[in-house]
Amino acid sequence: MKNILVTGGAGFIGSNFVKMMLDKYPLYRIINVDALTYAANLENLQDVSVHPNYSF
């Protein structure tokens, strides 16, 4: 299993990248790191937050 670290994953581009990676590579572990500044929106990640290979 590969580990992918995504920085800024709660922003618009990062959250879409996280979703794409989980769809295209379901066996990869996606680790999301975000400072949760004004550009972050955790609602963008609501549907992937329960994915077993995703962690925030």
C-alpha positions as a printed Julia matrix, in Angstrom:
56×3 Matrix{Float64}:
   0.0    0.0    0.0
   1.36   3.41  -0.96
   0.97   6.44   1.3
   0.13   9.8   -0.28
   0.51  12.98   1.79
  -1.68  15.84   0.6
  -1.05  19.33   1.97
  -3.88  21.82   1.69
  -6.4   19.04   1.2
  -9.33  20.99   2.65
  -9.16  23.68  -0.03
 -10.93  23.56  -3.37
  -8.13  22.0   -5.41
  -6.83  19.78  -2.59
 -10.23  18.32  -1.73
 -10.93  17.47  -5.36
  -7.48  15.9   -5.62
  -8.18  13.77  -2.52
 -11.5   12.59  -3.99
  -9.88  11.77  -7.33
  -7.06   9.8   -5.7
  -9.48   7.77  -3.56
 -11.6    6.98  -6.62
  -8.73   6.15  -8.95
  -6.42   4.43  -6.44
  -8.64   2.85  -3.74
  -5.72   0.91  -2.22
  -3.59   4.01  -1.55
  -3.66   5.59   1.89
  -4.4    9.32   1.63
  -3.18  11.47   4.53
  -4.53  15.01   4.46
  -2.76  17.88   6.27
  -4.3   21.35   6.25
  -3.82  24.49   8.35
  -7.58  25.17   8.07
  -7.19  28.82   7.13
  -9.84  30.96   5.42
  -9.55  28.89   2.21
 -10.34  25.55   3.88
 -13.81  24.04   3.9
 -14.24  20.7    5.67
 -17.64  20.24   4.03
 -15.73  19.51   0.81
 -14.41  16.33   2.44
 -17.58  15.1    4.14
 -18.18  12.27   1.68
 -14.62  10.9    1.9
 -14.18  11.29   5.65
 -15.54   7.77   6.24
 -13.29   6.13   3.63
 -11.07   3.52   5.35
  -7.9    4.71   3.55
  -8.38   8.41   4.34
  -7.15  10.28   7.39
  -7.07  13.95   8.28
